[in-house]
Amino acid sequence: MPERIVIIGGGFGGLACAQELGGTDYGVTVIDRRNHNLFQPLLYQVATAALSPADIAEPIRKTLGRYRNINMIMAGVIGIDVDRQQVLVDGGDRVDYDRLVIATGSEYNYFGKDGWRANAPGMKTIHEARQIRQRLLSSFEKAERVHDEQEKRNLLTYVVIGGGPTGVEMAGAISELGRFMINRDFRNIQPDQLKVILIEAGPKILAAFPEKLIDYARHYLEKIGVEVRTGERVLDVTSDGVTVGTEFIRTGCVVWGAGVKASPAHRWLGLDAVPGGRIPVDDHLRVVGHHNVFAIGDTADFKGTDAKPLPGLAQVAKQQGIYLGRLLNNRCADLTPFVFKNRGNTAVIGRNAAIFDFGKWTLKGRAAWFLWAFVHVYLLINFEKRILVSVQWIWRYLTRQRGARLIEERSIGESDGAMPSVVICQVTGPGGDR
Ligand SMILES: Cc1cc2nc3c(=O)[nH]c(=O)nc-3n(C[C@H](O)[C@H](O)[C@H](O)COP(=O)(O)OP(=O)(O)OC[C@H]3O[C@@H](n4cnc5c(N)ncnc54)[C@H](O)[C@@H]3O)c2cc1C
């Protein structure tokens, strides 16, 4: 019987690892609770109606189908029986392994306030991105109909919590979407009634970037109408708004981007996780204390050359996945320890504005935006997606139109955040909701 390698998670890391093992003599099983690989860096574009969900998601089976030695199981993992070398999945099944790879990523951290999640969705899944899109677009429609000036302003106030790259991208995108849409397509609301507030508890936004890029980003955000508030802590989030200090801000939509924690996989191994819930691994990505279990990506705690944990980035997960696939495949029996090659840290702030930090040098503005766009298209999982997204971006760049401005019809009794039973498709540019 071929040696059995089980990979939990078909995200950036897990999929890269599986692809390295495709066509080998191992029996590889990929387990994921969803059927698709999701390109999370572009989720904010789904939330702001620039792209459709199918543009950034690819069925895992489709990607791995050509490798006859790889099987996929769509199931949620609930535990690991280390003694019996089995993965426990929902429904009671057990999957045997000889070697195990944990690539379960991370989830949003509400810092113990999980009740806020319903009112302030994060952006980890397509469901959440669609929820945000639904709330955003609905608030514009409601504001168009109400007569009370204050209520209009409340509906057109958007709060983004967390000044990291996701929060910045979201705040910039909402502001640009809102102003363009209001100007062109609405009759009873004005662009100056729109307010986007970005709230960061720390002293600065984009804390991982050099100071000059932070200044640039902040100025650009303010130029496009985003109110940036640093050093302010959110105390409560309700369905009507957000409490910051003694102030209550009424909003049409709240978005959470205030931090992530690793998946709970460390508990399956009975390990004490390091801060952030990550699993400690050695320099070959082997889980400390487990000879045949490995962890990669956001859920692994791998120390970089500066002795700090590597950041939760797609490029880290992907590089680790490729490295581990080769290691498991014994293609490099004497493989040297994993070393992360930094290809640059980036954030997009708005149309024609992005920042890139390559360590030794930096880039900002239009050139950075084009580089950002090029890199993200290149990283999309297949050629078809690259073409689709490129065409839509070019179209949007030229026309400023957003192709996926869909408000989904709800069944009676569902709240704003609930997913609909019927979908109305009204598409204003290339690329509909597939
Ligand atoms: C909004 C957003 C924007 C981002 N932008 C960037 C960016 O611009 N650049 C960048 O480099 N990085 C970015 N990132 C970070 C990047 O997406 C992550 O670092 C990367 O996805 C980590 O890869 P991974 O393989 O560790 O986990 P993931 O890609 O998250 O994959 C984890 C997989 O495990 C599965 N899984 C989890 N738990 C279970 C379970 N119990 N049972 C079964 N399956 C399970 C999940 O369904 C998922 O498919 C962004 C992240 C977000 C959320």
Short mmCIF file of C-alpha atoms and ligand atoms in Angstrom, two decimals:
data_model
loop_
_atom_site.label_atom_id
_atom_site.label_comp_id
_atom_site.label_asym_id
_atom_site.label_seq_id
_atom_site.Cartn_x
_atom_site.Cartn_y
_atom_site.Cartn_z
CA MET A 1 0.00 0.00 0.00
CA PRO A 2 1.35 3.45 -0.83
CA GLU A 3 2.35 5.69 2.03
CA ARG A 4 -0.61 7.87 3.06
CA ILE A 5 -0.10 11.62 3.33
CA VAL A 6 -3.07 13.59 4.61
CA ILE A 7 -3.24 17.37 4.18
CA ILE A 8 -5.80 19.27 6.25
CA GLY A 9 -6.69 22.49 4.43
CA GLY A 10 -6.78 23.28 0.72
CA GLY A 11 -5.79 26.95 1.06
CA PHE A 12 -2.57 28.56 -0.18
CA GLY A 13 -0.26 26.27 1.79
CA GLY A 14 -2.17 22.99 1.60
CA LEU A 15 -2.82 23.23 -2.12
CA ALA A 16 0.79 24.12 -2.96
CA CYS A 17 1.94 21.12 -0.92
CA ALA A 18 -0.57 18.79 -2.62
CA GLN A 19 0.44 19.97 -6.08
CA GLU A 20 4.08 19.14 -5.31
CA LEU A 21 2.96 15.62 -4.39
CA GLY A 22 0.76 15.19 -7.46
CA GLY A 23 1.75 12.32 -9.73
CA THR A 24 3.99 10.65 -7.12
CA ASP A 25 3.63 7.18 -5.57
CA TYR A 26 2.07 8.51 -2.37
CA GLY A 27 -1.63 8.23 -1.61
CA VAL A 28 -2.49 11.87 -0.86
CA THR A 29 -5.77 13.00 0.72
CA VAL A 30 -6.72 16.67 1.01
CA ILE A 31 -9.45 17.42 3.56
CA ASP A 32 -11.20 20.79 3.53
CA ARG A 33 -14.51 21.93 4.94
CA ARG A 34 -15.19 23.90 1.80
CA ASN A 35 -15.01 22.67 -1.76
CA HIS A 36 -12.99 25.61 -3.06
CA ASN A 37 -9.69 27.31 -2.69
CA LEU A 38 -10.28 30.96 -1.91
CA PHE A 39 -8.06 33.85 -2.97
CA GLN A 40 -8.56 35.86 0.22
CA PRO A 41 -6.50 38.90 -0.84
CA LEU A 42 -9.28 39.85 -3.27
CA LEU A 43 -12.24 39.20 -0.97
CA TYR A 44 -12.57 42.93 -0.35
CA GLN A 45 -13.29 43.34 -4.06
CA VAL A 46 -16.22 40.94 -3.75
CA ALA A 47 -17.42 42.88 -0.70
CA THR A 48 -17.29 46.13 -2.66
CA ALA A 49 -18.91 44.75 -5.81
CA ALA A 50 -15.82 44.88 -8.01
CA LEU A 51 -15.56 41.12 -8.51
CA SER A 52 -17.95 38.20 -8.25
CA PRO A 53 -17.34 35.32 -5.82
CA ALA A 54 -16.54 32.84 -8.58
CA ASP A 55 -13.73 35.10 -9.85
CA ILE A 56 -11.66 34.40 -6.76
CA ALA A 57 -12.65 30.85 -5.84
CA GLU A 58 -11.63 27.64 -7.58
CA PRO A 59 -12.92 24.12 -6.81
CA ILE A 60 -10.17 22.14 -5.10
CA ARG A 61 -11.27 19.02 -6.96
CA LYS A 62 -10.83 20.83 -10.28
CA THR A 63 -7.29 21.87 -9.41
CA LEU A 64 -6.22 18.45 -8.14
CA GLY A 65 -8.41 16.25 -10.37
CA ARG A 66 -5.63 15.58 -12.85
CA TYR A 67 -3.48 13.84 -10.22
CA ARG A 68 -4.75 10.28 -9.90
CA ASN A 69 -2.92 9.77 -6.59
CA ILE A 70 -4.78 12.65 -4.87
CA ASN A 71 -8.20 12.31 -3.30
CA MET A 72 -10.25 15.14 -1.84
CA ILE A 73 -12.67 14.88 1.08
CA MET A 74 -14.97 17.78 1.81
CA ALA A 75 -15.45 17.65 5.56
CA GLY A 76 -14.67 19.61 8.68
CA VAL A 77 -11.85 18.24 10.79
CA ILE A 78 -12.69 18.10 14.49
CA GLY A 79 -9.66 16.35 15.94
CA ILE A 80 -6.57 14.20 15.49
CA ASP A 81 -5.94 10.82 17.13
CA VAL A 82 -2.15 10.93 17.22
CA ASP A 83 -1.76 7.42 18.70
CA ARG A 84 -3.84 5.77 15.97
CA GLN A 85 -2.58 8.17 13.31
CA GLN A 86 -6.08 9.18 12.29
CA VAL A 87 -7.81 12.46 11.45
CA LEU A 88 -11.32 12.81 12.90
CA VAL A 89 -13.85 14.47 10.66
CA ASP A 90 -17.42 15.61 11.24
CA GLY A 91 -19.95 12.83 10.76
CA GLY A 92 -17.74 10.43 12.70
CA ASP A 93 -15.37 9.23 9.96
CA ARG A 94 -11.66 8.72 10.56
CA VAL A 95 -8.96 9.14 7.94
CA ASP A 96 -5.70 7.19 8.38
CA TYR A 97 -2.36 8.83 7.77
CA ASP A 98 1.32 7.97 7.85
CA ARG A 99 2.34 11.61 7.61
CA LEU A 100 0.10 14.57 8.31
CA VAL A 101 0.20 18.19 7.16
CA ILE A 102 -1.85 20.81 9.02
CA ALA A 103 -2.62 23.83 6.85
CA THR A 104 -5.81 25.16 8.40
CA GLY A 105 -5.00 28.86 8.23
CA SER A 106 -6.42 31.46 10.57
CA GLU A 107 -9.70 33.08 11.59
CA TYR A 108 -10.76 36.54 12.68
CA ASN A 109 -10.07 37.39 16.29
CA TYR A 110 -12.86 39.27 18.08
CA PHE A 111 -10.77 39.33 21.24
CA GLY A 112 -13.41 37.52 23.30
CA LYS A 113 -16.34 39.55 21.90
CA ASP A 114 -17.66 36.91 19.54
CA GLY A 115 -21.14 38.45 19.81
CA TRP A 116 -19.87 41.30 17.62
CA ARG A 117 -19.34 38.98 14.69
CA ALA A 118 -22.96 39.16 13.48
CA ASN A 119 -22.90 42.96 13.35
CA ALA A 120 -19.33 43.36 12.11
CA PRO A 121 -18.44 40.56 9.70
CA GLY A 122 -14.79 39.98 8.87
CA MET A 123 -13.55 38.87 5.50
CA LYS A 124 -12.51 35.26 5.63
CA THR A 125 -15.21 33.63 3.55
CA ILE A 126 -17.32 34.33 0.50
CA HIS A 127 -20.36 34.32 2.75
CA GLU A 128 -18.95 37.19 4.80
CA ALA A 129 -17.91 39.19 1.73
CA ARG A 130 -21.42 38.82 0.29
CA GLN A 131 -22.90 39.81 3.63
CA ILE A 132 -20.88 43.03 3.58
CA ARG A 133 -21.79 43.71 -0.05
CA GLN A 134 -25.44 43.17 0.80
CA ARG A 135 -25.34 45.61 3.70
CA LEU A 136 -23.34 48.23 1.82
CA LEU A 137 -25.52 48.28 -1.27
CA SER A 138 -28.76 48.07 0.76
CA SER A 139 -27.75 51.07 2.83
CA PHE A 140 -27.35 53.18 -0.33
CA GLU A 141 -30.80 52.14 -1.51
CA LYS A 142 -32.37 52.89 1.89
CA ALA A 143 -30.63 56.27 2.06
CA GLU A 144 -31.99 57.15 -1.37
CA ARG A 145 -35.53 56.61 -0.06
CA VAL A 146 -35.47 58.22 3.39
CA HIS A 147 -36.36 61.89 3.79
CA ASP A 148 -34.82 62.59 7.17
CA GLU A 149 -31.40 64.19 6.63
CA GLN A 150 -29.82 62.69 9.76
CA GLU A 151 -31.08 59.21 8.96
CA LYS A 152 -29.62 59.54 5.47
CA ARG A 153 -26.24 60.45 6.95
CA ASN A 154 -26.42 57.57 9.44
CA LEU A 155 -27.13 55.09 6.65
CA LEU A 156 -24.24 56.50 4.62
CA THR A 157 -21.74 56.22 7.47
CA TYR A 158 -19.49 53.17 7.26
CA VAL A 159 -17.13 52.03 9.97
CA VAL A 160 -14.14 49.80 9.30
CA ILE A 161 -12.49 48.46 12.45
CA GLY A 162 -8.77 47.69 12.20
CA GLY A 163 -6.11 49.67 10.36
CA GLY A 164 -4.13 46.77 8.88
CA PRO A 165 -3.99 46.13 5.12
CA THR A 166 -7.50 44.62 5.03
CA GLY A 167 -9.06 47.57 6.88
CA VAL A 168 -7.23 50.10 4.71
CA GLU A 169 -8.19 48.33 1.49
CA MET A 170 -11.80 48.12 2.58
CA ALA A 171 -12.08 51.74 3.72
CA GLY A 172 -10.54 53.03 0.47
CA ALA A 173 -12.73 50.78 -1.67
CA ILE A 174 -15.97 51.75 0.11
CA SER A 175 -15.19 55.43 -0.23
CA GLU A 176 -14.42 55.19 -3.94
CA LEU A 177 -17.37 52.91 -4.67
CA GLY A 178 -19.77 55.13 -2.75
CA ARG A 179 -18.69 58.41 -4.24
CA PHE A 180 -18.76 57.16 -7.82
CA MET A 181 -22.11 55.40 -7.43
CA ILE A 182 -23.79 58.32 -5.69
CA ASN A 183 -22.55 60.79 -8.29
CA ARG A 184 -23.67 58.80 -11.24
CA ASP A 185 -26.55 56.55 -10.25
CA PHE A 186 -28.45 58.15 -7.35
CA ARG A 187 -30.69 61.18 -7.35
CA ASN A 188 -31.56 61.86 -3.70
CA ILE A 189 -28.20 61.50 -1.98
CA GLN A 190 -25.01 63.52 -2.39
CA PRO A 191 -21.36 62.38 -2.25
CA ASP A 192 -20.66 64.71 0.70
CA GLN A 193 -23.23 62.80 2.78
CA LEU A 194 -21.01 59.70 2.64
CA LYS A 195 -18.66 59.11 5.54
CA VAL A 196 -16.14 56.28 5.91
CA ILE A 197 -14.41 55.97 9.27
CA LEU A 198 -11.37 53.76 9.76
CA ILE A 199 -10.72 53.02 13.44
CA GLU A 200 -7.41 51.65 14.68
CA ALA A 201 -6.68 51.04 18.36
CA GLY A 202 -2.91 51.31 17.90
CA PRO A 203 -1.00 54.55 17.29
CA LYS A 204 -0.80 54.09 13.49
CA ILE A 205 -2.40 52.30 10.58
CA LEU A 206 -0.43 49.71 8.55
CA ALA A 207 1.95 49.25 11.46
CA ALA A 208 4.09 46.68 9.60
CA PHE A 209 5.06 49.20 6.89
CA PRO A 210 7.78 51.89 6.93
CA GLU A 211 6.78 55.32 8.19
CA LYS A 212 6.90 57.08 4.80
CA LEU A 213 4.48 54.55 3.28
CA ILE A 214 2.16 54.90 6.28
CA ASP A 215 2.13 58.69 5.81
CA TYR A 216 1.39 58.30 2.12
CA ALA A 217 -1.45 55.84 2.80
CA ARG A 218 -2.99 58.04 5.46
CA HIS A 219 -2.89 61.13 3.27
CA TYR A 220 -4.35 59.29 0.32
CA LEU A 221 -7.17 57.86 2.43
CA GLU A 222 -7.98 61.31 3.76
CA LYS A 223 -7.89 62.72 0.23
CA ILE A 224 -10.57 60.27 -0.89
CA GLY A 225 -12.71 61.10 2.13
CA VAL A 226 -11.81 58.45 4.71
CA GLU A 227 -11.65 59.67 8.30
CA VAL A 228 -8.70 57.88 9.89
CA ARG A 229 -8.86 57.58 13.66
CA THR A 230 -5.90 56.03 15.47
CA GLY A 231 -5.47 55.31 19.17
CA GLU A 232 -9.22 54.79 19.57
CA ARG A 233 -10.69 51.58 20.89
CA VAL A 234 -14.06 50.16 19.91
CA LEU A 235 -16.02 49.30 23.05
CA ASP A 236 -19.19 47.85 21.56
CA VAL A 237 -20.74 46.90 18.24
CA THR A 238 -24.51 46.62 17.84
CA SER A 239 -26.83 46.30 14.87
CA ASP A 240 -27.18 50.13 14.82
CA GLY A 241 -23.59 51.17 15.22
CA VAL A 242 -20.33 51.29 17.09
CA THR A 243 -19.34 52.73 20.47
CA VAL A 244 -15.91 54.37 20.49
CA GLY A 245 -15.00 55.89 23.85
CA THR A 246 -18.06 57.88 24.88
CA GLU A 247 -19.25 58.34 21.31
CA PHE A 248 -21.88 56.20 19.59
CA ILE A 249 -21.55 56.19 15.79
CA ARG A 250 -24.67 55.15 13.89
CA THR A 251 -23.74 53.30 10.72
CA GLY A 252 -25.12 51.61 7.65
CA CYS A 253 -22.47 48.89 7.77
CA VAL A 254 -19.57 47.83 9.99
CA VAL A 255 -16.62 45.75 8.76
CA TRP A 256 -14.21 43.92 11.04
CA GLY A 257 -10.55 43.73 10.10
CA ALA A 258 -8.94 44.02 13.49
CA GLY A 259 -6.76 40.96 13.76
CA VAL A 260 -6.56 37.24 13.21
CA LYS A 261 -5.73 34.22 15.30
CA ALA A 262 -4.60 30.80 14.11
CA SER A 263 -7.07 27.97 13.58
CA PRO A 264 -7.67 25.87 16.70
CA ALA A 265 -5.56 23.00 15.30
CA HIS A 266 -3.06 23.14 18.19
CA ARG A 267 -5.83 21.81 20.45
CA TRP A 268 -6.23 18.70 18.28
CA LEU A 269 -2.63 17.86 19.14
CA GLY A 270 -3.00 18.77 22.80
CA LEU A 271 -0.32 21.43 22.37
CA ASP A 272 0.15 24.68 24.17
CA ALA A 273 0.02 27.12 21.32
CA VAL A 274 2.27 30.14 21.15
CA PRO A 275 0.55 33.55 21.34
CA GLY A 276 -1.88 33.90 18.45
CA GLY A 277 -2.76 30.20 18.69
CA ARG A 278 -0.07 29.04 16.27
CA ILE A 279 1.58 25.60 16.34
CA PRO A 280 5.33 25.65 17.06
CA VAL A 281 7.34 24.00 14.26
CA ASP A 282 11.04 23.33 13.76
CA ASP A 283 13.11 24.61 10.85
CA HIS A 284 11.81 21.81 8.59
CA LEU A 285 8.17 22.69 9.48
CA ARG A 286 7.80 19.60 11.68
CA VAL A 287 5.53 20.09 14.68
CA VAL A 288 7.66 20.14 17.79
CA GLY A 289 7.36 16.76 19.53
CA HIS A 290 5.68 14.97 16.58
CA HIS A 291 7.95 13.16 14.12
CA ASN A 292 5.30 12.70 11.39
CA VAL A 293 3.14 15.81 11.74
CA PHE A 294 3.91 19.10 9.96
CA ALA A 295 2.27 22.52 10.03
CA ILE A 296 2.44 25.34 7.46
CA GLY A 297 1.00 28.76 6.71
CA ASP A 298 -0.99 30.93 9.07
CA THR A 299 -1.47 28.15 11.60
CA ALA A 300 2.26 27.45 12.03
CA ASP A 301 4.68 29.38 14.20
CA PHE A 302 7.89 29.46 12.19
CA LYS A 303 10.57 31.88 13.28
CA GLY A 304 12.22 33.95 10.56
CA THR A 305 15.87 34.94 10.43
CA ASP A 306 15.10 37.81 12.82
CA ALA A 307 13.71 35.25 15.34
CA LYS A 308 10.22 36.73 14.93
CA PRO A 309 7.30 34.58 13.69
CA LEU A 310 6.75 34.89 9.95
CA PRO A 311 3.71 37.04 9.09
CA GLY A 312 0.39 35.50 8.06
CA LEU A 313 0.81 35.99 4.34
CA ALA A 314 -0.15 34.01 1.29
CA GLN A 315 3.44 34.03 0.03
CA VAL A 316 4.66 32.48 3.30
CA ALA A 317 2.02 29.73 3.15
CA LYS A 318 2.71 29.03 -0.51
CA GLN A 319 6.49 28.86 -0.12
CA GLN A 320 6.11 26.58 2.90
CA GLY A 321 3.67 24.35 1.01
CA ILE A 322 6.08 23.94 -1.91
CA TYR A 323 9.01 23.32 0.42
CA LEU A 324 7.12 20.74 2.46
CA GLY A 325 5.79 18.96 -0.63
CA ARG A 326 9.38 18.52 -1.82
CA LEU A 327 10.54 17.44 1.61
CA LEU A 328 7.80 14.82 1.93
CA ASN A 329 8.50 13.63 -1.57
CA ASN A 330 12.14 13.08 -0.61
CA ARG A 331 13.12 14.90 -3.76
CA CYS A 332 15.59 16.79 -1.64
CA ALA A 333 16.60 14.30 1.03
CA ASP A 334 19.18 16.68 2.39
CA LEU A 335 16.83 19.67 2.15
CA THR A 336 18.19 22.60 4.04
CA PRO A 337 15.89 24.30 6.55
CA PHE A 338 13.05 26.38 5.18
CA VAL A 339 13.97 29.99 4.46
CA PHE A 340 11.31 32.52 3.59
CA LYS A 341 12.09 34.71 0.57
CA ASN A 342 10.27 37.99 1.02
CA ARG A 343 8.72 39.07 -2.29
CA GLY A 344 7.42 42.31 -0.82
CA ASN A 345 4.61 43.35 1.46
CA THR A 346 1.82 45.31 -0.17
CA ALA A 347 -1.49 47.04 0.44
CA VAL A 348 -3.78 48.77 -2.02
CA ILE A 349 -5.37 52.00 -0.90
CA GLY A 350 -7.45 53.09 -3.83
CA ARG A 351 -7.60 53.52 -7.57
CA ASN A 352 -4.04 54.16 -8.71
CA ALA A 353 -2.68 54.04 -5.17
CA ALA A 354 -0.86 51.19 -3.46
CA ILE A 355 2.24 50.69 -1.36
CA PHE A 356 4.98 48.07 -1.64
CA ASP A 357 7.67 47.36 0.91
CA PHE A 358 10.54 45.23 -0.36
CA GLY A 359 12.69 45.74 2.72
CA LYS A 360 15.58 47.52 1.04
CA TRP A 361 13.38 49.72 -1.13
CA THR A 362 9.79 50.83 -1.35
CA LEU A 363 7.28 51.86 -3.99
CA LYS A 364 4.09 53.87 -3.77
CA GLY A 365 1.41 55.42 -5.94
CA ARG A 366 0.37 54.44 -9.45
CA ALA A 367 3.43 52.28 -10.20
CA ALA A 368 2.83 50.32 -6.99
CA TRP A 369 -0.83 49.94 -7.92
CA PHE A 370 0.05 48.46 -11.33
CA LEU A 371 2.58 46.13 -9.72
CA TRP A 372 -0.01 45.12 -7.11
CA ALA A 373 -2.54 44.37 -9.85
CA PHE A 374 0.00 42.40 -11.88
CA VAL A 375 1.12 40.32 -8.88
CA HIS A 376 -2.43 39.53 -7.80
CA VAL A 377 -3.52 38.48 -11.26
CA TYR A 378 -0.41 36.32 -11.55
CA LEU A 379 -1.12 34.65 -8.21
CA LEU A 380 -4.68 33.70 -9.12
CA ILE A 381 -4.99 30.00 -9.36
CA ASN A 382 -5.54 29.36 -13.05
CA PHE A 383 -5.27 30.96 -16.43
CA GLU A 384 -9.03 31.37 -16.87
CA LYS A 385 -9.32 33.34 -13.62
CA ARG A 386 -6.39 35.53 -14.62
CA ILE A 387 -8.05 36.45 -17.89
CA LEU A 388 -11.46 37.04 -16.26
CA VAL A 389 -10.10 39.25 -13.51
CA SER A 390 -7.77 41.17 -15.85
CA VAL A 391 -10.61 41.97 -18.24
CA GLN A 392 -12.82 43.17 -15.41
CA TRP A 393 -10.08 45.31 -13.91
CA ILE A 394 -9.31 46.93 -17.25
CA TRP A 395 -13.03 47.56 -17.78
CA ARG A 396 -13.38 49.01 -14.31
CA TYR A 397 -10.26 51.09 -14.69
CA LEU A 398 -11.60 52.68 -17.85
CA THR A 399 -15.25 53.09 -16.81
CA ARG A 400 -15.15 53.05 -12.98
CA GLN A 401 -18.11 50.68 -13.19
CA ARG A 402 -18.49 47.83 -10.69
CA GLY A 403 -19.79 44.65 -12.29
CA ALA A 404 -21.19 42.86 -9.27
CA ARG A 405 -23.54 45.36 -7.66
CA LEU A 406 -26.08 42.79 -6.62
CA ILE A 407 -28.53 43.11 -3.79
CA GLU A 408 -29.84 39.67 -3.12
CA GLU A 409 -33.52 39.30 -2.41
CA ARG A 410 -34.33 37.89 1.01
CA SER A 411 -37.07 35.61 2.10
CA ILE A 412 -39.46 37.03 4.65
CA GLY A 413 -38.08 36.94 8.18
CA GLU A 414 -34.39 36.85 7.22
CA SER A 415 -32.15 39.59 8.54
CA ASP A 416 -29.90 41.73 6.34
CA GLY A 417 -26.96 39.45 6.85
CA ALA A 418 -28.76 36.24 5.96
CA MET A 419 -28.20 34.64 2.60
CA PRO A 420 -31.10 34.81 0.20
CA SER A 421 -33.36 32.20 -1.25
CA VAL A 422 -33.62 34.04 -4.57
CA VAL A 423 -31.00 36.02 -6.44
CA ILE A 424 -31.64 38.97 -8.73
CA CYS A 425 -28.89 39.39 -11.25
CA GLN A 426 -28.41 42.92 -12.42
CA VAL A 427 -24.99 43.33 -13.88
CA THR A 428 -23.51 46.58 -15.11
CA GLY A 429 -20.22 45.40 -16.57
CA PRO A 430 -18.40 42.23 -17.53
CA GLY A 431 -18.58 39.36 -15.07
CA GLY A 432 -21.77 38.42 -13.28
CA ASP A 433 -22.39 36.39 -10.18
CA ARG A 434 -21.68 32.86 -11.28
C1 LIG B 1 -9.12 39.78 3.60
C2 LIG B 1 -7.72 39.22 3.52
C3 LIG B 1 -6.78 39.81 2.69
C4 LIG B 1 -5.49 39.30 2.60
N1 LIG B 1 -4.60 39.91 1.75
C5 LIG B 1 -3.36 39.37 1.62
C6 LIG B 1 -2.43 39.93 0.68
O1 LIG B 1 -2.72 40.93 0.01
N2 LIG B 1 -1.23 39.34 0.56
C7 LIG B 1 -0.89 38.22 1.27
O2 LIG B 1 0.22 37.70 1.09
N3 LIG B 1 -1.74 37.68 2.15
C8 LIG B 1 -2.96 38.22 2.34
N4 LIG B 1 -3.84 37.66 3.23
C9 LIG B 1 -3.40 36.53 4.06
C10 LIG B 1 -3.47 35.22 3.31
O3 LIG B 1 -4.75 35.06 2.72
C11 LIG B 1 -3.18 34.09 4.28
O4 LIG B 1 -1.92 34.31 4.84
C12 LIG B 1 -3.19 32.75 3.56
O5 LIG B 1 -4.49 32.47 3.10
C13 LIG B 1 -2.71 31.65 4.51
O6 LIG B 1 -2.72 30.45 3.81
P1 LIG B 1 -3.01 29.09 4.60
O7 LIG B 1 -2.83 27.99 3.61
O8 LIG B 1 -2.24 29.05 5.86
O9 LIG B 1 -4.54 29.22 5.03
P2 LIG B 1 -5.82 29.43 4.13
O10 LIG B 1 -5.48 29.90 2.78
O11 LIG B 1 -6.74 30.26 4.95
O12 LIG B 1 -6.42 27.97 4.00
C14 LIG B 1 -6.88 27.25 5.10
C15 LIG B 1 -7.82 26.17 4.61
O13 LIG B 1 -8.08 25.28 5.69
C16 LIG B 1 -9.46 24.97 5.69
N5 LIG B 1 -9.83 24.62 7.07
C17 LIG B 1 -9.67 25.37 8.18
N6 LIG B 1 -10.11 24.70 9.26
C18 LIG B 1 -10.56 23.50 8.82
C19 LIG B 1 -11.16 22.39 9.47
N7 LIG B 1 -11.38 22.35 10.77
N8 LIG B 1 -11.53 21.34 8.70
C20 LIG B 1 -11.33 21.36 7.35
N9 LIG B 1 -10.78 22.39 6.70
C21 LIG B 1 -10.38 23.45 7.43
C22 LIG B 1 -10.14 26.25 5.20
O14 LIG B 1 -11.43 25.97 4.68
C23 LIG B 1 -9.16 26.74 4.16
O15 LIG B 1 -9.46 26.27 2.87
C24 LIG B 1 -5.14 38.16 3.35
C25 LIG B 1 -6.08 37.56 4.18
C26 LIG B 1 -7.36 38.08 4.28
C27 LIG B 1 -8.39 37.42 5.18
#
